[in-house]
Structure formats: C-alpha cells, structure tokens
Amino acid sequence: MKIAVVGGGPGGLYFSILMRKVAPDCEITVFERNRATDAFGFGVVFSDETLTVFEHADPETYSAITERFTRWSDIDIHHRGRVITSGGHGFSALGRRELLAMLQDRAAALGVDVRFQREAPSVTDLDWADLIVGADGASSTVRRTLAQDFVPSLERRNCRYMWLGTDLVFDAFKFFIVETAHGVFQGHAYPYDERMSTFIVETHEDVWRRAGLAEIAPAELPPGVSDLASVEFCASLFADALEGHSLLENNSKWINFMTVRNRRWCVDNVVLIGDAAHTAHFSIGSGTKLAMEDAVALAWAFRNHGDDLWAATAAYEAERRPVVESTQRAAQASLEWFEGLGRYVNQEPLRFAFNLLTRSRRVTYDNLRERDAPFVQSVDEEFAASIGTRPRPPMFTPLRLRSLELPNRVVVSPMDMYSAVDGTPGEFHLVALGSRALGGAGLLMTEMICVSPRGRITPGCAGMYCDEHVQAWR
C-alpha cells in the first residue's frame, strides 16, 4: 500500500510510525511545509489516561516521550489576591519541538519518507496513493479541497487568545484571573520542561477591543512573525504572575478559536485526522492528544481489516467519532464558560475555583471529591456558611430564584405524554405530576405547553391558549 500523509505534525507522524509497524511493506510519504526544526507553540499536555494508550501503541515512542516529561497534579487558581489549590489532577507535558523531534526520529528509523519544506501535491495529483491522510490542521487544505464531500462546519468563537511562553517554571497548572477597567483577562499556564512554561492569554473579543488591542495588533502577520506590541501588553498585564520573568513569543498573535466539525471524516481513499477533522478548545488540553489517538485508531483499523480500505476507514470513523464528539461537548462547555467569565468573576474565590474546575461537566462534584476530598470539603463548608447552615450536599441546599425559594436543587422535568384533551390537562396530569412531586424534588416542571392550537405537535399536547386551560392547570 502507498500512503501519502499531508502534514508532519504529531498526528501525521504518529500515524506513519504505527502504520509502518502494522504493515512494514507499506510505502509512506509525509509532506510537511515547514522545516524539521520549526515548531509553533510551546508545550503540549497529556493526561495519564492518554499515556496508557500510547504505551500500548508503541512502547519505544512512549519511553522516549515520558523520559522528558514534566509532571504535576495540582491546579492553582489565582483570583482576587487568593490562590486556591486543588490536587489529584494527573497531567504531564513536554515541549512541542521535543515531541516532534522524537516522532521524526522514530519515523525515520522505521523507514518513513518525511519531506520537509515541501507543499503537498493536490489531492488530484496524489493519485498514486492508495490512501491519503489529511493531517494538515484546522485550516486543512485537504478538507477544503473536498469540502463538498466532507461538509465541514467552522464556528469562529468569541474570545481572542495568544500562545506565549515564559522562562518562569511553574510548579502547577495555573489560572491567573486579571480584572481590568476593560474587562477580564485570563492566563492559562503550565510547565513543560525544567526551563520553560506555556502561557496562554485569553479574553473576550469585546474586552480585547475595549482595551485598544484592535488598534495595536497588526491586521495580518506572515507565518512565524509575532505581534510584539501585544506581547508587551500581556507582559505588563500579567507582571505579578510572571514575577519579573519574561514572556517569550513564537508565532504569537491574537486569534479566535475555530471549532471544526465535519459531517464525514472519510471520502473514498481520503481520511482526515486531528484538527483537520475536529478541534477541541485548548482549555481542556486535547488537540495533540486527539490527533495522536486518531492516529492509533486509524492504524489499528488497518491492522484489523488488512488492505480493505473501505472497511478500515469506516471502522476508524465509527470508533473515534463518538469519543471525539464527547470531548468536543466538554470542550464546548469549557470555552463557553470562559467566554462568559465576566458572569462568574464576582463569586467568592473558593466558589469561583470550584466552578472553574467543573466547567467542562466532565469533572463533577463527586469526581472532584475523589481527586481532592479536602478541597471539596472546604467548598461545602464555605457554601454552607454563606447561607447560615451546616454543610450538606449541594443538591439538598435551598435555592432562591427571585421570589421563589426552593427547598433543594433537584429539578424534575417529565416527558410530554400527549394526554391532554384539546389542550386541557386532566386527571392523568394530576396523577403523573403528583407522583413525581411526592419524591421531594424542589422544582417540578410540566411537560411542554403549547401557546396556540397551531403550535401543537398533536391534539394531545397540553396548552395554555384559553381560559379553560388556565383553570385546569390551577
């Protein structure tokens, strides 16, 4: 089999490595537009769970990577003069340049033909390849060429962010919250070797404009050229966090995150992996991880299905899509939380920290308690003290909604049973809703209520468009 891989980032290189192990006779050519030593960005993060996947996929690569790792388990949230720490979060990181160098060496050792400073031929000119893998990032040329078939969705989000580095080595993953007259800026920072840390600055587009950054940031910059005026602005803004150290640039410029989705990942003999197929917001640290996990799944699909291209690519997408979409849902929740950071910044630091840590909905109250029970206990105590009662599970804590006070935070929302008579609820509704109320829920919501006869799905839909309905509900 002849394989063309467009893009020599972690996903494309890792797939090439694994595919040479699966099928040693296959010919793999990787096209990478940049030099071997180019690496835009700073550190990349992996969770302990992801490392287990890598260990089984290729022990040699796993050993090379983990020998260089910086590890930590704490997350520090710096908010209004306090530092809130939560432990038990197992993460590792290393420099992107080091990761690429390791993968390049491993690929070369296995006989992969990696062609640097080479633009890939067009998809039509790659007709010699039995398989074409689009691993060329969020702005994928492969995807754009076959857009009518892949049917991509590109959603430009509402925050601006900039990737930076610093020679200050942090001892934990850090969130720095800085409030200004223009709005809130946040820094996401983590160590990735014994000399450096990644430092990402993010803020809402509206705040970015009010701060005058639209005026000082160049409209366009060539690849590799940084926005030095904005780097200086960020260094001044986060001076306390940097403790006298510098912010370092590497192709650093303000950009908006683009959420990429595709209706299809496989078209004929062309397959997308990594950011070309899907993106997940950096606040959950999943871009490189997802690309390399895609590489594992695609290579293993060929291991299981041999040269049956259609079966292998279909199996790859069937395995990965549910996992990726789940990650994208968590990433979406996380990025939306940061887009709305101004709504939460006035919370007490401990409560703010808890909300930040659980923003993706993957880390829940119970999950966080397993990781760091003392932290959750302190959250419970602070929360209980704020309403003058003893600590209890948050679910059973009263909640005030304007003039309505709920005894607890359990909400029950029944499904529509389509049992109304021309919109009027009856005995069925009394029994159905009453039985649920007996469970002690703080708030019981009715089924969907239609506001007009023409707005009904069926004649059995409950309504609120005549006096009889109002009386029946009462």
Coordinates of C-alpha atoms in Angstrom, one line a residue:
M1 CA 0.0 0.0 0.0
K2 CA 1.2 3.5 -0.9
I3 CA 0.2 6.2 1.6
A4 CA 0.5 10.0 1.4
V5 CA 0.3 11.9 4.7
V6 CA -0.3 15.6 4.3
G7 CA 1.1 17.3 7.4
G8 CA 4.0 16.3 9.6
G9 CA 2.6 17.3 13.0
P10 CA 2.2 14.8 15.9
G11 CA -0.9 13.2 14.3
G12 CA 0.6 12.6 10.9
L13 CA 4.0 11.4 12.2
Y14 CA 2.5 9.1 14.8
F15 CA 0.1 7.5 12.3
S16 CA 3.1 6.9 10.0
I17 CA 5.0 5.3 12.8
L18 CA 2.2 3.0 13.8
M19 CA 1.3 2.1 10.2
R20 CA 4.9 1.0 9.4
K21 CA 4.6 -1.3 12.4
V22 CA 1.2 -2.7 11.2
A23 CA 2.3 -3.1 7.6
P24 CA 6.1 -3.0 7.3
D25 CA 5.9 -3.2 3.5
C26 CA 3.7 -0.1 3.0
E27 CA 5.3 3.0 1.5
I28 CA 4.6 6.2 3.5
T29 CA 5.4 9.7 2.3
V30 CA 4.8 12.6 4.7
F31 CA 4.7 16.1 3.3
E32 CA 5.5 18.9 5.7
R33 CA 5.7 22.6 4.6
N34 CA 7.9 23.7 7.5
R35 CA 11.4 22.8 8.4
A36 CA 12.2 19.9 10.7
T37 CA 13.2 22.3 13.4
D38 CA 10.1 24.5 13.2
A39 CA 7.6 24.2 15.9
F40 CA 5.0 26.8 16.5
G41 CA 3.7 26.9 20.1
F42 CA 5.4 25.8 23.3
G43 CA 4.3 22.8 25.5
V44 CA 1.7 20.1 24.9
V45 CA -0.2 18.4 27.7
F46 CA -1.3 14.7 28.1
S47 CA -3.4 13.1 30.8
D48 CA -2.4 9.8 32.5
E49 CA -5.2 8.0 30.6
T50 CA -3.8 9.1 27.2
L51 CA -0.3 7.9 28.1
T52 CA -1.7 4.4 28.7
V53 CA -2.9 4.4 25.1
F54 CA 0.5 5.4 23.8
E55 CA 2.3 2.8 25.9
H56 CA 0.4 0.0 24.3
A57 CA 0.6 1.5 20.8
D58 CA 4.4 2.0 20.6
P59 CA 6.5 1.4 23.7
E60 CA 9.6 3.0 22.1
T61 CA 7.8 6.3 21.4
Y62 CA 6.2 6.1 24.8
S63 CA 9.5 5.7 26.6
A64 CA 11.2 8.5 24.6
I65 CA 8.3 10.9 25.4
T66 CA 7.9 10.0 29.1
E67 CA 11.6 10.3 29.9
R68 CA 11.3 14.0 29.0
F69 CA 8.0 14.7 30.8
T70 CA 7.3 17.4 33.4
R71 CA 4.5 16.1 35.7
W72 CA 2.2 17.8 38.1
S73 CA -1.0 17.1 40.0
D74 CA -2.0 20.5 41.3
I75 CA -4.1 23.2 39.7
D76 CA -3.8 26.7 41.2
I77 CA -6.5 29.4 40.6
H78 CA -5.2 32.9 41.3
H79 CA -8.3 35.1 41.9
R80 CA -8.6 38.4 43.8
G81 CA -5.5 38.0 45.9
R82 CA -6.0 34.4 46.8
V83 CA -4.5 31.2 45.5
I84 CA -6.9 28.2 45.6
T85 CA -5.2 24.9 45.0
S86 CA -6.8 21.6 44.0
G87 CA -4.8 18.4 43.8
G88 CA -5.2 15.0 42.3
H89 CA -5.1 16.0 38.7
G90 CA -2.6 13.8 36.9
F91 CA -1.1 15.6 33.9
S92 CA 2.2 15.6 32.0
A93 CA 3.7 18.0 29.5
L94 CA 6.7 18.4 27.2
G95 CA 7.9 20.9 24.6
R96 CA 6.2 20.6 21.2
R97 CA 9.6 20.9 19.5
E98 CA 10.9 18.0 21.6
L99 CA 7.8 15.9 20.8
L100 CA 8.2 16.5 17.1
A101 CA 11.9 15.6 17.2
M102 CA 11.2 12.3 18.9
L103 CA 8.5 11.4 16.4
Q104 CA 10.6 12.4 13.4
D105 CA 13.5 10.2 14.7
R106 CA 11.2 7.3 15.2
A107 CA 9.6 7.7 11.8
A108 CA 13.0 7.8 10.1
A109 CA 14.1 4.7 12.0
L110 CA 11.1 2.9 10.6
G111 CA 11.7 4.0 7.0
V112 CA 9.0 6.7 6.7
D113 CA 9.9 9.2 3.9
V114 CA 9.3 12.6 5.6
R115 CA 9.8 15.5 3.2
F116 CA 10.2 18.8 4.9
Q117 CA 9.7 22.3 3.3
R118 CA 7.5 20.6 0.8
E119 CA 4.0 21.6 0.0
A120 CA 1.9 18.5 -0.6
P121 CA 0.6 18.0 -4.1
S122 CA -3.1 18.5 -4.5
V123 CA -5.4 15.6 -3.8
T124 CA -5.9 15.0 -7.5
D125 CA -2.1 14.9 -8.0
L126 CA -1.8 12.3 -5.3
D127 CA -3.5 9.7 -7.5
W128 CA -0.5 7.4 -7.0
A129 CA -1.5 6.9 -3.3
D130 CA -3.8 4.2 -2.2
L131 CA -4.6 6.2 1.0
I132 CA -4.4 9.9 1.6
V133 CA -4.4 11.1 5.2
G134 CA -5.2 14.8 5.8
A135 CA -3.3 15.7 9.0
D136 CA -2.8 19.3 8.0
G137 CA -4.5 21.1 10.9
A138 CA -7.6 23.3 11.5
S139 CA -7.0 25.1 8.2
S140 CA -6.7 21.9 6.3
T141 CA -6.1 22.1 2.5
V142 CA -7.2 18.5 2.1
R143 CA -10.5 19.3 3.8
R144 CA -11.0 22.5 1.8
T145 CA -10.4 20.7 -1.5
L146 CA -13.1 18.1 -0.8
A147 CA -15.4 20.4 1.2
Q148 CA -18.5 19.3 -0.7
D149 CA -17.8 15.7 0.4
F150 CA -16.6 16.3 4.0
V151 CA -19.2 19.0 4.6
P152 CA -17.2 20.9 7.3
S153 CA -18.7 23.3 9.9
L154 CA -16.3 26.1 11.0
E155 CA -17.5 28.1 14.0
R156 CA -15.5 31.2 15.0
R157 CA -15.7 31.7 18.7
N158 CA -15.9 34.9 20.8
C159 CA -12.6 35.0 22.6
R160 CA -9.2 36.1 21.4
Y161 CA -6.2 34.3 22.6
M162 CA -2.4 34.2 22.2
W163 CA 0.1 31.4 22.7
L164 CA 3.2 32.5 24.6
G165 CA 5.9 31.1 26.8
T166 CA 7.9 32.2 29.8
D167 CA 11.2 31.3 31.4
L168 CA 9.4 31.1 34.7
V169 CA 8.9 27.4 35.6
F170 CA 5.6 27.0 37.4
D171 CA 5.0 24.2 39.9
A172 CA 1.4 23.5 38.9
F173 CA -1.2 24.3 36.2
K174 CA -2.1 27.9 36.8
F175 CA -5.1 30.0 36.0
F176 CA -4.5 33.7 36.5
I177 CA -7.6 36.0 36.6
V178 CA -6.8 39.6 35.9
E179 CA -9.6 42.2 36.2
T180 CA -9.2 45.5 34.3
A181 CA -11.3 48.6 33.6
H182 CA -12.0 47.0 30.2
G183 CA -13.0 43.5 31.4
V184 CA -11.4 40.2 32.5
F185 CA -8.3 38.6 31.0
Q186 CA -7.2 35.1 32.0
G187 CA -3.9 33.4 31.8
H188 CA -3.6 29.6 31.3
A189 CA -0.1 28.4 32.3
Y190 CA 1.8 25.2 32.9
P191 CA 5.4 23.9 33.0
Y192 CA 6.7 21.7 30.2
D193 CA 10.4 21.3 31.0
E194 CA 13.0 22.3 33.5
R195 CA 13.4 25.8 31.9
M196 CA 10.1 26.8 30.4
S197 CA 6.3 27.1 30.8
T198 CA 3.5 27.7 28.4
F199 CA 1.5 30.9 29.0
I200 CA -1.8 31.4 27.1
V201 CA -3.6 34.8 27.4
E202 CA -7.3 34.8 26.6
T203 CA -10.1 37.4 26.7
H204 CA -13.5 38.1 25.2
E205 CA -13.5 39.9 21.8
D206 CA -15.4 42.8 23.4
V207 CA -12.8 43.2 26.1
W208 CA -10.0 42.9 23.6
R209 CA -11.4 45.8 21.6
R210 CA -12.2 48.0 24.7
A211 CA -8.5 47.5 25.8
G212 CA -7.4 49.0 22.5
L213 CA -5.7 45.8 21.2
A214 CA -7.5 46.0 17.9
E215 CA -5.6 49.2 17.3
I216 CA -2.1 47.9 18.2
A217 CA -2.4 44.4 16.7
P218 CA -1.5 44.3 13.0
A219 CA -4.3 43.2 10.8
E220 CA -2.2 40.5 9.2
L221 CA 1.2 39.0 10.0
P222 CA 3.2 36.4 8.0
P223 CA 3.6 32.9 9.4
G224 CA 6.3 32.9 12.1
V225 CA 6.1 36.6 12.8
S226 CA 4.7 37.7 16.2
D227 CA 2.7 40.7 17.4
L228 CA 5.3 42.2 19.6
A229 CA 3.2 45.1 20.8
S230 CA 0.6 42.8 22.1
V231 CA 3.2 40.6 23.7
E232 CA 4.5 43.6 25.6
F233 CA 0.9 44.5 26.6
C234 CA 0.4 40.9 28.0
A235 CA 3.7 41.0 29.9
S236 CA 2.7 44.2 31.6
L237 CA -0.8 42.9 32.4
F238 CA 0.5 39.7 34.0
A239 CA 3.6 41.2 35.5
D240 CA 2.7 40.0 39.0
A241 CA 2.2 36.4 37.8
L242 CA 5.5 36.5 35.9
E243 CA 7.5 37.5 39.0
G244 CA 10.0 39.5 37.0
H245 CA 10.4 36.9 34.2
S246 CA 9.8 37.5 30.5
L247 CA 7.0 36.4 28.1
L248 CA 8.5 34.7 25.1
E249 CA 7.0 34.8 21.6
N250 CA 6.8 32.1 18.9
N251 CA 4.5 32.9 16.0
S252 CA 2.4 34.7 18.8
K253 CA -0.6 36.7 17.6
W254 CA -4.2 37.2 18.6
I255 CA -6.5 34.6 17.1
N256 CA -10.1 33.4 17.6
F257 CA -10.6 29.7 18.3
M258 CA -12.3 27.9 15.5
T259 CA -14.4 24.9 16.3
V260 CA -14.1 22.4 13.4
R261 CA -16.6 19.7 12.8
N262 CA -17.2 17.5 9.7
R263 CA -20.2 15.5 8.6
R264 CA -17.8 12.9 7.2
W265 CA -14.2 12.1 8.0
C266 CA -13.6 9.6 5.2
V267 CA -14.2 10.2 1.5
D268 CA -13.2 7.5 -0.9
N269 CA -9.5 7.0 -0.1
V270 CA -9.0 10.3 1.8
V271 CA -9.2 10.4 5.6
L272 CA -9.0 13.3 8.0
I273 CA -7.4 13.1 11.4
G274 CA -6.7 15.6 14.2
D275 CA -7.6 19.2 13.8
A276 CA -8.4 18.7 10.1
A277 CA -11.3 16.6 11.3
H278 CA -12.2 18.2 14.6
T279 CA -11.0 20.7 17.1
A280 CA -11.4 21.0 20.9
H281 CA -10.7 24.1 22.9
F282 CA -7.3 24.3 24.4
S283 CA -8.7 24.9 27.9
I284 CA -9.2 21.1 28.2
G285 CA -5.8 20.5 26.5
S286 CA -6.9 17.9 23.9
G287 CA -5.7 19.0 20.5
T288 CA -2.5 17.0 20.2
K289 CA -4.0 14.2 22.3
L290 CA -6.9 13.7 20.0
A291 CA -4.7 13.8 16.9
M292 CA -2.4 11.1 18.2
E293 CA -5.4 9.0 19.4
D294 CA -6.9 9.3 15.9
A295 CA -3.6 8.0 14.6
V296 CA -3.7 5.0 16.8
A297 CA -7.3 4.2 15.8
L298 CA -6.7 4.5 12.1
A299 CA -3.5 2.4 12.2
W300 CA -5.3 -0.3 14.3
A301 CA -8.2 -0.3 11.9
F302 CA -5.8 -1.4 9.1
R303 CA -4.3 -3.9 11.4
N304 CA -7.8 -5.4 11.9
H305 CA -9.0 -5.1 8.3
G306 CA -5.8 -5.5 6.3
D307 CA -5.9 -3.9 2.8
D308 CA -9.7 -3.5 2.9
L309 CA -9.5 0.3 2.7
W310 CA -13.3 0.9 3.0
A311 CA -13.7 -1.3 6.0
A312 CA -10.7 0.1 7.7
T313 CA -11.7 3.8 7.2
A314 CA -15.3 3.1 8.2
A315 CA -14.1 1.3 11.4
Y316 CA -11.8 4.2 12.2
E317 CA -14.6 6.8 12.0
A318 CA -17.1 4.6 13.8
E319 CA -14.7 4.1 16.7
R320 CA -13.4 7.7 17.0
R321 CA -16.4 9.8 16.2
P322 CA -18.3 9.1 19.5
V323 CA -15.2 9.7 21.6
V324 CA -14.3 12.9 19.8
E325 CA -17.8 14.3 19.9
S326 CA -17.9 13.7 23.6
T327 CA -14.7 15.5 24.0
Q328 CA -16.0 18.4 21.8
R329 CA -19.1 18.7 24.1
A330 CA -16.8 19.0 27.1
A331 CA -14.6 21.5 25.3
Q332 CA -17.6 23.5 24.1
A333 CA -18.8 23.8 27.7
S334 CA -15.4 24.9 28.8
L335 CA -14.9 27.5 26.1
E336 CA -18.4 28.9 26.7
W337 CA -17.6 29.2 30.4
F338 CA -14.5 31.2 29.6
E339 CA -16.4 33.3 27.1
G340 CA -18.8 34.2 29.9
L341 CA -16.1 34.6 32.6
G342 CA -17.4 38.1 33.5
R343 CA -20.5 36.4 34.9
Y344 CA -18.6 34.4 37.4
V345 CA -15.6 36.6 38.4
N346 CA -17.5 38.3 41.3
Q347 CA -18.0 35.0 43.1
E348 CA -16.0 34.3 46.2
P349 CA -12.6 32.8 45.3
L350 CA -13.4 29.3 46.6
R351 CA -16.7 29.1 44.8
F352 CA -15.2 30.6 41.7
A353 CA -12.4 27.9 41.8
F354 CA -15.0 25.1 42.1
N355 CA -17.0 26.4 39.2
L356 CA -13.8 26.7 37.1
L357 CA -12.7 23.2 37.8
T358 CA -16.1 21.7 37.0
R359 CA -16.7 23.9 33.9
S360 CA -16.5 21.2 31.3
R361 CA -19.0 19.0 33.1
R362 CA -16.6 16.1 32.9
V363 CA -15.2 16.9 36.3
T364 CA -18.2 16.7 38.6
Y365 CA -18.7 17.3 42.3
D366 CA -18.3 13.6 43.1
N367 CA -15.4 13.2 40.7
L368 CA -13.6 16.2 42.2
R369 CA -14.2 14.8 45.7
E370 CA -12.4 11.6 44.7
R371 CA -9.5 13.6 43.5
D372 CA -9.3 16.1 46.3
A373 CA -11.6 15.5 49.2
P374 CA -10.3 18.3 51.4
F375 CA -10.8 20.8 48.7
V376 CA -14.5 19.8 48.2
Q377 CA -15.0 19.8 52.0
S378 CA -13.8 23.4 52.1
V379 CA -16.1 24.3 49.3
D380 CA -19.1 22.7 51.2
E381 CA -18.2 24.5 54.4
E382 CA -17.9 27.9 52.7
F383 CA -21.1 27.4 50.8
A384 CA -23.0 26.3 54.0
A385 CA -21.6 29.2 55.9
S386 CA -22.9 31.7 53.3
I387 CA -26.5 30.6 54.0
G388 CA -26.1 30.1 57.7
T389 CA -26.4 26.3 58.0
R390 CA -24.3 23.2 58.5
P391 CA -22.5 21.6 55.5
R392 CA -24.8 19.4 53.4
P393 CA -24.6 18.0 49.8
P394 CA -25.1 21.0 47.5
M395 CA -28.1 19.1 45.8
F396 CA -30.0 19.5 49.1
T397 CA -29.2 23.1 49.7
P398 CA -32.0 25.6 49.3
L399 CA -32.0 27.9 46.2
R400 CA -33.7 31.3 45.8
L401 CA -34.9 32.2 42.3
R402 CA -36.1 35.8 42.8
S403 CA -39.3 35.5 44.9
L404 CA -39.3 31.7 44.7
E405 CA -37.4 29.7 47.3
L406 CA -36.8 26.0 46.6
P407 CA -36.1 23.6 49.4
N408 CA -33.4 21.8 47.4
R409 CA -31.9 21.8 43.9
V410 CA -33.5 18.7 42.5
V411 CA -35.4 19.5 39.3
V412 CA -37.7 17.0 37.6
S413 CA -38.9 17.6 34.0
P414 CA -41.4 15.0 32.8
M415 CA -41.7 14.0 29.2
D416 CA -44.7 15.1 27.1
M417 CA -47.3 12.3 27.4
Y418 CA -49.7 13.8 24.8
S419 CA -52.7 13.1 27.1
A420 CA -54.4 16.4 27.1
V421 CA -57.9 16.9 25.7
D422 CA -57.7 19.7 23.1
G423 CA -55.0 21.3 25.2
T424 CA -56.7 20.8 28.6
P425 CA -54.8 18.9 31.3
G426 CA -56.8 16.4 33.3
E427 CA -56.7 13.6 35.9
F428 CA -53.8 12.0 34.1
H429 CA -51.6 15.1 34.6
L430 CA -52.6 15.3 38.3
V431 CA -51.5 11.7 38.9
A432 CA -48.4 11.9 36.8
L433 CA -47.1 15.2 38.2
G434 CA -48.3 14.4 41.7
S435 CA -46.4 11.2 41.8
R436 CA -43.2 13.0 40.9
A437 CA -43.8 15.7 43.4
L438 CA -44.1 13.1 46.2
G439 CA -40.4 12.3 45.6
G440 CA -39.5 15.6 47.2
A441 CA -38.0 17.4 44.3
G442 CA -37.5 21.2 44.8
L443 CA -38.9 22.1 41.4
L444 CA -41.3 20.1 39.2
M445 CA -41.6 21.3 35.7
T446 CA -44.6 20.5 33.5
E447 CA -44.4 19.0 30.1
M448 CA -44.1 21.3 27.0
I449 CA -47.0 23.8 27.0
C450 CA -48.3 25.0 23.6
V451 CA -49.3 28.6 23.2
S452 CA -51.6 28.2 20.3
P453 CA -53.6 25.4 18.6
R454 CA -51.5 25.7 15.5
G455 CA -48.3 25.3 17.6
R456 CA -49.2 21.8 18.8
I457 CA -47.4 18.7 17.7
T458 CA -50.5 16.6 18.3
P459 CA -54.1 17.2 19.6
G460 CA -52.9 15.6 22.9
C461 CA -50.4 18.4 23.6
A462 CA -51.1 20.4 26.7
G463 CA -51.9 24.0 26.1
M464 CA -52.1 27.5 27.6
Y465 CA -54.1 29.4 25.0
C466 CA -57.6 29.7 26.5
D467 CA -59.2 30.3 29.9
E468 CA -60.2 26.7 30.4
H469 CA -56.5 25.7 30.2
V470 CA -55.6 28.3 32.9
Q471 CA -58.3 27.0 35.2
A472 CA -57.3 23.4 34.7
W473 CA -53.7 24.0 35.5
R474 CA -54.7 25.8 38.7

